[in-house]
N, CA, C and O of each residue as an XYZ file, in Angstrom:
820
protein
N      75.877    151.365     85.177
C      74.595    150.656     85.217
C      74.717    149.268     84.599
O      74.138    148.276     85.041
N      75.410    149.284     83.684
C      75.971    147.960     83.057
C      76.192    146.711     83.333
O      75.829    145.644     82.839
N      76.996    147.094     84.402
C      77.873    145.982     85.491
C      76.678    145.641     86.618
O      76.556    144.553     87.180
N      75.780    146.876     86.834
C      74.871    146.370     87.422
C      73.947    145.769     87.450
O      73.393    145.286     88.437
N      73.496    145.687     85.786
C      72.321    145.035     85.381
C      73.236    142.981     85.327
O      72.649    141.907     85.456
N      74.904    143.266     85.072
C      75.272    141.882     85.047
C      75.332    140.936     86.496
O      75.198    139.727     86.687
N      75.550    141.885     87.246
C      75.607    141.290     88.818
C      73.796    140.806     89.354
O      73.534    139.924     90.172
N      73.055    141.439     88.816
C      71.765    140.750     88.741
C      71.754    139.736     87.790
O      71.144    138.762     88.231
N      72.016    139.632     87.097
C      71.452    138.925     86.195
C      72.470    137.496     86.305
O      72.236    136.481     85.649
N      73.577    137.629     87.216
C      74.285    136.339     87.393
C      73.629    135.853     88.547
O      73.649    134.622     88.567
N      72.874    136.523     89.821
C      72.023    136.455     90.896
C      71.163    135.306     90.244
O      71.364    134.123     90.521
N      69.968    135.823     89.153
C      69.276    135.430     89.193
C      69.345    133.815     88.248
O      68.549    132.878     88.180
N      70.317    133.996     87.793
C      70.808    132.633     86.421
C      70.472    131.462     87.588
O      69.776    130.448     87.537
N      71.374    132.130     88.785
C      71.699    131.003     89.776
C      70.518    130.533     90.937
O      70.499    129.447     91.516
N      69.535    131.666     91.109
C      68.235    131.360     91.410
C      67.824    130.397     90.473
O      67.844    129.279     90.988
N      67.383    130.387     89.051
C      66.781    129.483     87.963
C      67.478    128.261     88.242
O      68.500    127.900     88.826
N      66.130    127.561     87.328
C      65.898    125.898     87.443
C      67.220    125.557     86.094
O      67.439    125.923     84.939
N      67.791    124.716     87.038
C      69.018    124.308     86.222
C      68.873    123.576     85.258
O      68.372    122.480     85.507
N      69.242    123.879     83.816
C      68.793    123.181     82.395
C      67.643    123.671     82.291
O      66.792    122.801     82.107
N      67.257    124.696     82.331
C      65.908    125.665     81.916
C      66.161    126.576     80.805
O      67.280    126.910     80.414
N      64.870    127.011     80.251
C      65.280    127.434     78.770
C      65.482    129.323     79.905
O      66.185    130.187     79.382
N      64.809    129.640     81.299
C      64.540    130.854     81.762
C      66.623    130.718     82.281
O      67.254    131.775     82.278
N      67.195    129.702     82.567
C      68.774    129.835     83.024
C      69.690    130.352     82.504
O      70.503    131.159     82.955
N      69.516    129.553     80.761
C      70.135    130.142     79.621
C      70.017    131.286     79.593
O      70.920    132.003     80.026
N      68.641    131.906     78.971
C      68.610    132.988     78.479
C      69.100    133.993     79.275
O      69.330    135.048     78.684
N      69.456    133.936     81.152
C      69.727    134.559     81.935
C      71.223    133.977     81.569
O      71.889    134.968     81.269
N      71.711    133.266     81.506
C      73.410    133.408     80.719
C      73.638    134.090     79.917
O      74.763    134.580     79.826
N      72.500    134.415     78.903
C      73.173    134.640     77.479
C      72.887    136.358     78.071
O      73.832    137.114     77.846
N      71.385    137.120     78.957
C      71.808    138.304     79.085
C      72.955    139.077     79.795
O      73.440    140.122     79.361
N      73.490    138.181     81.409
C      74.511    138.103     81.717
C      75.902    138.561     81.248
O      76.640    139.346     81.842
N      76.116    137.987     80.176
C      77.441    138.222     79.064
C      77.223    139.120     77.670
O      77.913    139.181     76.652
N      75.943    139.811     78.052
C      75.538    140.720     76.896
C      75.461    142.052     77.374
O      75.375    143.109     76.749
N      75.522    141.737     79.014
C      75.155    143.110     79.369
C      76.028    144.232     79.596
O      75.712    145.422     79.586
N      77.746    143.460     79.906
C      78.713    144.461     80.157
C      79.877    143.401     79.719
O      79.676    142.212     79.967
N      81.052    143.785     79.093
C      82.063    143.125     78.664
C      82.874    142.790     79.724
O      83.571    141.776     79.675
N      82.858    143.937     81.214
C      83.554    143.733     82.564
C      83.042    142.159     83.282
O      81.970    141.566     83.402
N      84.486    141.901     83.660
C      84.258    140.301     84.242
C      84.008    139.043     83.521
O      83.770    137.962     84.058
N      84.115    139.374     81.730
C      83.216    138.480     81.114
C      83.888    137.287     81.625
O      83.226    136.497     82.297
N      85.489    136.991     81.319
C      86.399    136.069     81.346
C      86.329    135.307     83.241
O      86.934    134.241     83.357
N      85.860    135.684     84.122
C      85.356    135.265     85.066
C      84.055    134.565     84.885
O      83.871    133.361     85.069
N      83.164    135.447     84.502
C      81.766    134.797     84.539
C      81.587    133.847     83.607
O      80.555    133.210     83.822
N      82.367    133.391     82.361
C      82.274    132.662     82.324
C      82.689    131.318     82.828
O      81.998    130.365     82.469
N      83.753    131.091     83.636
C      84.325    130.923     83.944
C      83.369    130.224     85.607
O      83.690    129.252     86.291
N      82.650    130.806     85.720
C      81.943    130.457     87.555
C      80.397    129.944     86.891
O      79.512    129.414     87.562
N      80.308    130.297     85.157
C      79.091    130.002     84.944
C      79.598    128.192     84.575
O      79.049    127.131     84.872
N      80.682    128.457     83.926
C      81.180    126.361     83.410
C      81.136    125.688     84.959
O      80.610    124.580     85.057
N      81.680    126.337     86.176
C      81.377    125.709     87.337
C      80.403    125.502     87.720
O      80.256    124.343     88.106
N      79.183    126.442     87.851
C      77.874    125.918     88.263
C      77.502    124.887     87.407
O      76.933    123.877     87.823
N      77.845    125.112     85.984
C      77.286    123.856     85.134
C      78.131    122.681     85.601
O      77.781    121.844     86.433
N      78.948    122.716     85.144
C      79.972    121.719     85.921
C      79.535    120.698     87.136
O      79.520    119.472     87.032
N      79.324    121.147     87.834
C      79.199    120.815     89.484
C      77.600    119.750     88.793
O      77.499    118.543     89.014
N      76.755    120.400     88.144
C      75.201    119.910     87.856
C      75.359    118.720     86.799
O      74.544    117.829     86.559
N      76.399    118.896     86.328
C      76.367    117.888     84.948
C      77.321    116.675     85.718
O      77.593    115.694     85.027
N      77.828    116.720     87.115
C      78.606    115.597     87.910
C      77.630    115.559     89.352
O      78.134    115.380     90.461
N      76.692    115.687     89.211
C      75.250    115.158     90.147
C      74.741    114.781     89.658
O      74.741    114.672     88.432
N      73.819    114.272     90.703
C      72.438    113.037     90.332
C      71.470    113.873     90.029
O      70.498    113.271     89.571
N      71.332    115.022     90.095
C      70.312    115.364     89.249
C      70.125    116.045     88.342
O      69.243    116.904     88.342
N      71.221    115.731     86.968
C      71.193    115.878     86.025
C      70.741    114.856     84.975
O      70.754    114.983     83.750
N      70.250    113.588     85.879
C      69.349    112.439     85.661
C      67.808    113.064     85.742
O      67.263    112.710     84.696
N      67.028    113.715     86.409
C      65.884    114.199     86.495
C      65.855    115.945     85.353
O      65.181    116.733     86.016
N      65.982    116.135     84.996
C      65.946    116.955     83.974
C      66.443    116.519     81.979
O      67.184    115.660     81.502
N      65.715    117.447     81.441
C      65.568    117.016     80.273
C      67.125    117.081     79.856
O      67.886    117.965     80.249
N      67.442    116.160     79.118
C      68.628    115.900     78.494
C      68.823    116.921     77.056
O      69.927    117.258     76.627
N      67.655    117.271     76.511
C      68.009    118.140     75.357
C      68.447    119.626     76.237
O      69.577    120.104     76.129
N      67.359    120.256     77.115
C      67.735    121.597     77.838
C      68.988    121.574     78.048
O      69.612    122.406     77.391
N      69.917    120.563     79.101
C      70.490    120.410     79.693
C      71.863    120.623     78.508
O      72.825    121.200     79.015
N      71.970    120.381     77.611
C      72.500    119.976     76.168
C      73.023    121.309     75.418
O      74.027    121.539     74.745
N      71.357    122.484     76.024
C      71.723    123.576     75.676
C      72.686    124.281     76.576
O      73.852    124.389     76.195
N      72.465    124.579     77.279
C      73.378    124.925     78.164
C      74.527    124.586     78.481
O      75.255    125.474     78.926
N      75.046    123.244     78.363
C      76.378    122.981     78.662
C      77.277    123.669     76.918
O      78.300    124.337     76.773
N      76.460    123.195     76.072
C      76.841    123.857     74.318
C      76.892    125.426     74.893
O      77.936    126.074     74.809
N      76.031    125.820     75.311
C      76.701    127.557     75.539
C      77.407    127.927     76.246
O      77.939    129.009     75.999
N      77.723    127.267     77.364
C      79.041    127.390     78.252
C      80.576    126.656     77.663
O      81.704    126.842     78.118
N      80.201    125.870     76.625
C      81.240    125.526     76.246
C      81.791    126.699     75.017
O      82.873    127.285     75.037
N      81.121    126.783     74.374
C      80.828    127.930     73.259
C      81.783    129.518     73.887
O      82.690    130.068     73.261
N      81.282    129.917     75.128
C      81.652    130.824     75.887
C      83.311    130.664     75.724
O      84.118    131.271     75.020
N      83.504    129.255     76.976
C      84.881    128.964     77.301
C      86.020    129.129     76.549
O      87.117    129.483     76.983
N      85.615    128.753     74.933
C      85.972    128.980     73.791
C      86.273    129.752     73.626
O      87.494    129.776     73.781
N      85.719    130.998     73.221
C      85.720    132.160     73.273
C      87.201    133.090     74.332
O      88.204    133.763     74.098
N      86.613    132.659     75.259
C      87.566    132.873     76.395
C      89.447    132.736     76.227
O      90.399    133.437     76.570
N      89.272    131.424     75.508
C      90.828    130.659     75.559
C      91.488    130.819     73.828
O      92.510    130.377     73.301
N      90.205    131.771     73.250
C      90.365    132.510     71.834
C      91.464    133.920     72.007
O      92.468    134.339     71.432
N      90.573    134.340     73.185
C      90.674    135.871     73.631
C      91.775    135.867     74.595
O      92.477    136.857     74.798
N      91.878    135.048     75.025
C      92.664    134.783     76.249
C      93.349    133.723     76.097
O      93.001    132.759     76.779
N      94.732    133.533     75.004
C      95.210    132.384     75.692
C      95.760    132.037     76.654
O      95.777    130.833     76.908
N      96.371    132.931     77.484
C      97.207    132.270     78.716
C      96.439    132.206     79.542
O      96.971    132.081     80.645
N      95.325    132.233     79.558
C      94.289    131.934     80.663
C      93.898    130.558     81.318
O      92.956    129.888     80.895
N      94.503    130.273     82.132
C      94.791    129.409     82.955
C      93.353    128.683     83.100
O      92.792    127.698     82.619
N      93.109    129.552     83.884
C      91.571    128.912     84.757
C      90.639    128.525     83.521
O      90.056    127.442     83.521
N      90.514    129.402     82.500
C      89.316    128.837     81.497
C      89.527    127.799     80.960
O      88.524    127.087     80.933
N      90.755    127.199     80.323
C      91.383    126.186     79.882
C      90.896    125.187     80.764
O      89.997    124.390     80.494
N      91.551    125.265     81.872
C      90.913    124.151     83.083
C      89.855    123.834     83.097
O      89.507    122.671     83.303
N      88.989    124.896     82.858
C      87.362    124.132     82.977
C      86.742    123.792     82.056
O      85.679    123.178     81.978
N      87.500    124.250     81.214
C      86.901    124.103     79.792
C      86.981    122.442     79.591
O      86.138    121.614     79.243
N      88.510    122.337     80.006
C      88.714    120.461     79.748
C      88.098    119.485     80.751
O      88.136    118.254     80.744
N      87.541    120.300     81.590
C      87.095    119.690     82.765
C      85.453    119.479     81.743
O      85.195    118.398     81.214
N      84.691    120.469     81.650
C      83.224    120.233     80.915
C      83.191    119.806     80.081
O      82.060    119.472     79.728
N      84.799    119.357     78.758
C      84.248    118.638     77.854
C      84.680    116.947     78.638
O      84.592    115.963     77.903
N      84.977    116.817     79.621
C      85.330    115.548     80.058
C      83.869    115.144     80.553
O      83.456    114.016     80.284
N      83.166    115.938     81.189
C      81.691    115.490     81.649
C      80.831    115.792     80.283
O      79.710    115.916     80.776
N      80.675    115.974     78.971
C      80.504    116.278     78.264
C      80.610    115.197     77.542
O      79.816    115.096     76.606
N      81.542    114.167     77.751
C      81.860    113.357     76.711
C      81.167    111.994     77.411
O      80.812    111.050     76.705
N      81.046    111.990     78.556
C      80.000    110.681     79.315
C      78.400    111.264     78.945
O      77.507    110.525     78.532
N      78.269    112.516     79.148
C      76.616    112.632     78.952
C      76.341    112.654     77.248
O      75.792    111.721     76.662
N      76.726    113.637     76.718
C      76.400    113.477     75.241
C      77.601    112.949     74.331
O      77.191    112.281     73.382
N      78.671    113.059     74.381
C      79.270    112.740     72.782
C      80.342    112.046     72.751
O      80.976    112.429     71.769
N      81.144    110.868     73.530
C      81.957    110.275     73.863
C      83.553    111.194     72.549
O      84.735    111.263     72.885
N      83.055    111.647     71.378
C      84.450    112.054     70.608
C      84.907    113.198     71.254
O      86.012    113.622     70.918
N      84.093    113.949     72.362
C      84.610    115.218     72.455
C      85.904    114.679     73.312
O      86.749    115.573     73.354
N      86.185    113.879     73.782
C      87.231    113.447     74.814
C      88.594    113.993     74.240
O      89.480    114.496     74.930
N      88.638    113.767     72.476
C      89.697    114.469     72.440
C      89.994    115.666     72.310
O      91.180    115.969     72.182
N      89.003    116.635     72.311
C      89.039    118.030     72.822
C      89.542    118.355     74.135
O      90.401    119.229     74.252
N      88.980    117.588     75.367
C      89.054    117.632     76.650
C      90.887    117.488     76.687
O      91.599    118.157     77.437
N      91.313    116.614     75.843
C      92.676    115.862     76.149
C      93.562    116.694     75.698
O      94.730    116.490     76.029
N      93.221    117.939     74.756
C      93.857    118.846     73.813
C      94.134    120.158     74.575
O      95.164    120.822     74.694
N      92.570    120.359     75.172
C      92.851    121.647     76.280
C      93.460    121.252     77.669
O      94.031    121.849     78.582
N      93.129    120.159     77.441
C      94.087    120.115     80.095
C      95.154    119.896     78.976
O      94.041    119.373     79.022
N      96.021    119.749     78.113
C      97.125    119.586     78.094
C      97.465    120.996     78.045
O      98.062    121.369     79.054
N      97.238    121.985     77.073
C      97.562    122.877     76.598
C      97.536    123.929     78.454
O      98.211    124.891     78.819
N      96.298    123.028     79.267
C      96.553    124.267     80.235
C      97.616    123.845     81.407
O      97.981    124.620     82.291
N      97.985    122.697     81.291
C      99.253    122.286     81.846
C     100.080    122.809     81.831
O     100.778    123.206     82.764
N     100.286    123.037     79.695
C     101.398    123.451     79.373
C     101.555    125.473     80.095
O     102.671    125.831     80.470
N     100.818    126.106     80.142
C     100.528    127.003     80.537
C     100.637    126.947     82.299
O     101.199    127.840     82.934
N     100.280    126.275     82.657
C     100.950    126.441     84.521
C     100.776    124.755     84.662
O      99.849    123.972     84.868
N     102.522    124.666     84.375
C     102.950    123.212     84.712
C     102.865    122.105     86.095
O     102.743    120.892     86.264
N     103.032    123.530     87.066
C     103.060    123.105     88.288
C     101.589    123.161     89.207
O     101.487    122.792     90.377
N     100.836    123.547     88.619
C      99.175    123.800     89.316
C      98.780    121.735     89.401
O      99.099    121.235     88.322
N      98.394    121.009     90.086
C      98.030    120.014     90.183
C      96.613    119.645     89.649
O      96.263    118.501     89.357
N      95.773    120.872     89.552
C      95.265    120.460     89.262
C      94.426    120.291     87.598
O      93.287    119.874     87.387
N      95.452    120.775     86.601
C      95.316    120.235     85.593
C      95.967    118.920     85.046
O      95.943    118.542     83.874
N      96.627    118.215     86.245
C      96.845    116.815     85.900
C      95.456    115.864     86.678
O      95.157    114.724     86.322
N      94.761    116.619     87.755
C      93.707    115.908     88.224
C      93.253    115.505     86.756
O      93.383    114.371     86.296
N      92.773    116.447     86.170
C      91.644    116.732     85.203
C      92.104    115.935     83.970
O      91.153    115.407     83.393
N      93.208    115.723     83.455
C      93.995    115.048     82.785
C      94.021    113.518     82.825
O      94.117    112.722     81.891
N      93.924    113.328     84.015
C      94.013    111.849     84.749
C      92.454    111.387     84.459
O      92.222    110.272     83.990
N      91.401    112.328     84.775
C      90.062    112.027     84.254
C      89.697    111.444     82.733
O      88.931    110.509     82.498
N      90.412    112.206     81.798
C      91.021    111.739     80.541
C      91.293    111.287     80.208
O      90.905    111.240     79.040
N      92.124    110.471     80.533
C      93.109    109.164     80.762
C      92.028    108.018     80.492
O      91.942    107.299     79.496
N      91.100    108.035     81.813
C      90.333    106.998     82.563
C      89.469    107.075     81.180
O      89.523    106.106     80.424
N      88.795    108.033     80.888
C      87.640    107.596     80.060
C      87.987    107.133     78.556
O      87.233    106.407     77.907
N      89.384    107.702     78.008
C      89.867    106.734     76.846
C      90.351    105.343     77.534
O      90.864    104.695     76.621
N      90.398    104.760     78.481
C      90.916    103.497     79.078
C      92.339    103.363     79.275
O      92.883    102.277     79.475
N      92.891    104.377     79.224
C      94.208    105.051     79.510
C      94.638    104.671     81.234
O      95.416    105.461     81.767
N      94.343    103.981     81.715
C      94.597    103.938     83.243
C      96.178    104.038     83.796
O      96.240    104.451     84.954
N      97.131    103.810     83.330
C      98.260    103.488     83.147
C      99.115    105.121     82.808
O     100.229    105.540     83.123
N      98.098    105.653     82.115
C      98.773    107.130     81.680
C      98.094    108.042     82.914
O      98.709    108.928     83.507
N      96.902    107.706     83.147
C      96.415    108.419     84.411
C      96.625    108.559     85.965
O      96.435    109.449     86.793
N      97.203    107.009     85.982
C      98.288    106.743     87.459
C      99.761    108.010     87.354
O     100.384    108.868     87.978
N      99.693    107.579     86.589
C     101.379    108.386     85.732
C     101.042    109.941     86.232
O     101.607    110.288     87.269
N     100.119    110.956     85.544
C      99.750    111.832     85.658
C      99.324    112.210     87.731
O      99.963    113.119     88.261
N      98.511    111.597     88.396
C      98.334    111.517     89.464
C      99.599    111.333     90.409
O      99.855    111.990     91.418
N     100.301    110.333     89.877
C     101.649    110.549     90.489
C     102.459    111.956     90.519
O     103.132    112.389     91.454
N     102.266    112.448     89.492
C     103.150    113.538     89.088
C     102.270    114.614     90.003
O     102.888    115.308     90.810
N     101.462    114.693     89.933
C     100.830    115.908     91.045
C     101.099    115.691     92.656
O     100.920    116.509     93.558
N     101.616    114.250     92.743
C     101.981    114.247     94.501
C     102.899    114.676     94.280
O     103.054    115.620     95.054
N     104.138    114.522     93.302
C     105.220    115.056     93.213
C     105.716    116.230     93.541
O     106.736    116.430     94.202
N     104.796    117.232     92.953
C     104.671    118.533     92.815
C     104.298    119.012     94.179
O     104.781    120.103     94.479
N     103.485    118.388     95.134
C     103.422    119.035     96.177
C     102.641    117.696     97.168
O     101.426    117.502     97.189
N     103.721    116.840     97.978
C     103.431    115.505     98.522
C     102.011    115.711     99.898
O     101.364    114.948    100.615
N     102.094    117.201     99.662
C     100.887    117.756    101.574
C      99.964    117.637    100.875
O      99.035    117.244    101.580
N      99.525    117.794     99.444
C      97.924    118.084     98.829
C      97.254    116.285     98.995
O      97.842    115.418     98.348
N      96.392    115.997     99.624
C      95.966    115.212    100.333
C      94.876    114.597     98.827
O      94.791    113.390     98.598
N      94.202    115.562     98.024
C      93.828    114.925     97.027
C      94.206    114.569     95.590
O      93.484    114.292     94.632
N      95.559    114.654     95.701
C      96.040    114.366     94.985
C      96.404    112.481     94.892
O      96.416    111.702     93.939
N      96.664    112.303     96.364
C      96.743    110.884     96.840
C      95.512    110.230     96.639
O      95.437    109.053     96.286
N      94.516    110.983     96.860
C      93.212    110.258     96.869
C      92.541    109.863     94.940
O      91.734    109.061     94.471
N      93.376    110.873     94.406
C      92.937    110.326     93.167
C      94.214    108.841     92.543
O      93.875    107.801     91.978
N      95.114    109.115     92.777
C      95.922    108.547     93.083
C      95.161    106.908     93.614
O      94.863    106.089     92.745
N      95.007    106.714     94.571
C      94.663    105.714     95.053
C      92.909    104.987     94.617
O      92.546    103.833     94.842
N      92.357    105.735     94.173
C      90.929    105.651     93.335
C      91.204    105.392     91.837
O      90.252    104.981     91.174
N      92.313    105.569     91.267
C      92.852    105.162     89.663
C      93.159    103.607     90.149
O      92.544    102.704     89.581
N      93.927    103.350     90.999
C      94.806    102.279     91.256
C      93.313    101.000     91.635
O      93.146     99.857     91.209
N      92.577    101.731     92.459
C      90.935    100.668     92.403
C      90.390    100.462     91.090
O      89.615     99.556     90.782
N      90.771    101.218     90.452
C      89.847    101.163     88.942
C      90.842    100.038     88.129
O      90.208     99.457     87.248
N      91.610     99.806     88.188
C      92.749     99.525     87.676
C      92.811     98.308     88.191
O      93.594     97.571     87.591
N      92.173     97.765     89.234
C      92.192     96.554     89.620
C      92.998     96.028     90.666
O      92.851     94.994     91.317
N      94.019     97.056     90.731
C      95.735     96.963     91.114
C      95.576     97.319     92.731
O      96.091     98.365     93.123
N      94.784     96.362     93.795
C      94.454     96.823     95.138
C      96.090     96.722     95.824
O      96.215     97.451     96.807
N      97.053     96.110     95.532
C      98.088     96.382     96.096
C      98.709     97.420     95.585
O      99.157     98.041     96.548
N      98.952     97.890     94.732
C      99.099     99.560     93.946
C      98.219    100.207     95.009
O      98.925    100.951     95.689
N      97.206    100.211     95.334
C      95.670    101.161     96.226
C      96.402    101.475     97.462
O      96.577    102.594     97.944
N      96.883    100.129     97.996
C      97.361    100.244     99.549
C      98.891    100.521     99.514
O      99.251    100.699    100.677
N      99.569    100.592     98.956
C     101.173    101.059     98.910
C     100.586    102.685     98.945
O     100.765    103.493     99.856
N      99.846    102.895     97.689
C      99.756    104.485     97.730
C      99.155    105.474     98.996
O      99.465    106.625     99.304
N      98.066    104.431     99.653
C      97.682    104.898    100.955
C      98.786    104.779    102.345
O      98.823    105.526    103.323
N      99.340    104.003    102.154
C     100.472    104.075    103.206
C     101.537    105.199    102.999
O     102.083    105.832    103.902
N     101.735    105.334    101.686
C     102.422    106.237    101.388
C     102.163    107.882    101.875
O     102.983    108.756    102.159
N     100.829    107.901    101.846
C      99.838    109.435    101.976
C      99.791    109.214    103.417
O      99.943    110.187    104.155
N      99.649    108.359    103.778
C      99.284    108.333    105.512
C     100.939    108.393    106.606
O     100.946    108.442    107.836
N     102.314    108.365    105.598
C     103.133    108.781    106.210
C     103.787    110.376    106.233
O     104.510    111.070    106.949
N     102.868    110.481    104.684
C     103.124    112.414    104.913
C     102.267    112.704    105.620
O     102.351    113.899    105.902
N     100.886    111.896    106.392
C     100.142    112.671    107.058
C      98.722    111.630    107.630
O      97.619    111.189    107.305
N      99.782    111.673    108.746
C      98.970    110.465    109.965
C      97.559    110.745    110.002
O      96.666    109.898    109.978
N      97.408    112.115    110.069
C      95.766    112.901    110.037
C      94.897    112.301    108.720
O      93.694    112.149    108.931
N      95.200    112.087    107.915
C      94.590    111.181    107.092
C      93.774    109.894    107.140
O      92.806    109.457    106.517
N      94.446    109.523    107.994
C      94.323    107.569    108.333
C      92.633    107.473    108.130
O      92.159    106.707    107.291
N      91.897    108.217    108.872
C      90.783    107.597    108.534
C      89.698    107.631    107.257
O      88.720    106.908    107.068
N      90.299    108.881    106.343
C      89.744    108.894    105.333
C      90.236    108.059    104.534
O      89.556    107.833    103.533
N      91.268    107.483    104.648
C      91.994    106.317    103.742
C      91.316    105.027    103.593
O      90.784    104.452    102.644
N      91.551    104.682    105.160
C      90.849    103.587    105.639
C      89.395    103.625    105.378
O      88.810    102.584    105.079
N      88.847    104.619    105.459
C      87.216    104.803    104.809
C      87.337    104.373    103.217
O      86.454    103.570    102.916
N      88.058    104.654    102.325
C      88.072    103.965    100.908
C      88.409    102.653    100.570
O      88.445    102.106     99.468
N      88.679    102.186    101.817
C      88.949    100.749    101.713
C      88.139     99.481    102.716
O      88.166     98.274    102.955
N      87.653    100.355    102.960
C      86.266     99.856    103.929
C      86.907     99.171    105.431
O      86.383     98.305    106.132
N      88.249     99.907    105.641
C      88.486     99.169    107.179
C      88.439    100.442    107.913
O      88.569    100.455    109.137
């Protein structure tokens, strides 16, 4: 009955108004109700937050609610990578929410964010996408230079993953460096002609 009262009660979190005091409290019964799956659910609960705290409409809702909730999913994640260190995936998101975490409320958490994508690197070296997340890191200490570096290293690892180039080539715009932008797009568009027009769409031809 346990597991059943949690599979509702993750239903309904995700029905509720996002940054609501009725969302939370449907988190907090969620992870109270059965210990089965916790390390998942939390885990799909930092993603739904996740996904809301990197939209536009986390501009139309209250910034304190919103505050609560990302603090209890982070709180959770914690927990998680307490209980679980080799846990891959929580690590990941964990550094992923304190990276959106550190633009909405607290710019110091960045070096938390920079502490866990490393640590979950160090834990699956070859997954790309804890250097995405890493490279995000980079950018917001003004690190651009360490974040090209990092982005590079994930085409490395596997030259077909198509967004790996694309972050890749979106560091190199930030960076100022438009001939860096277009070497790297030519580069992606010879592992994969099928590309061309999403390339050319970031560069406005």
């Amino acid at each position: 009955i346990q597991p059943l009262k949690t599979d509702y009660y993750v239903i309904a979190a995700l029905r509720s108004p996002a940054a609501s005091k009725e969302r939370l409290n449907l988190y907090k019964k969620t992870l109270e109700a059965s210990p089965l799956g916790k390390y998942q659910i939390r885990e799909f609960f930092g993603q739904t937050t996740l996904e809301f705290a990197q939209s536009e409409k986390v501009r139309e809702v209250s910034a304190e609610d919103f505050k609560k909730e990302i603090d209890f999913v982070i709180e959770e994640l914690e927990k998680s990578i307490k209980e679980s260190p080799l846990d891959f995936r929580s690590q990941l998101k964990l550094g992923q929410i304190y990276n959106a975490y550190t633009v909405l409320f607290d710019p110091a958490k960045i070096f938390r964010a920079q502490e866990v994508l490393e640590k979950a690197i160090e834990l699956s070296p070859t997954n790309q996408q804890g250097y995405w997340a890493l490279a995000q890191t980079k950018l917001y200490q003004n690190k651009p230079e360490e974040a090209i570096s990092l982005a590079e290293k994930s085409i490395e690892l596997e030259p077909r993953v198509k967004h790996s180039h694309l972050i890749a080539i979106q560091i190199a715009k930030i960076m100022g460096d438009y001939d860096l932008a277009e070497k790297k797009a030519e580069e992606a568009m010879k592992i994969d002609p099928t590309w061309e027009p999403e390339l050319r769409n970031i560069f406005g031809i």
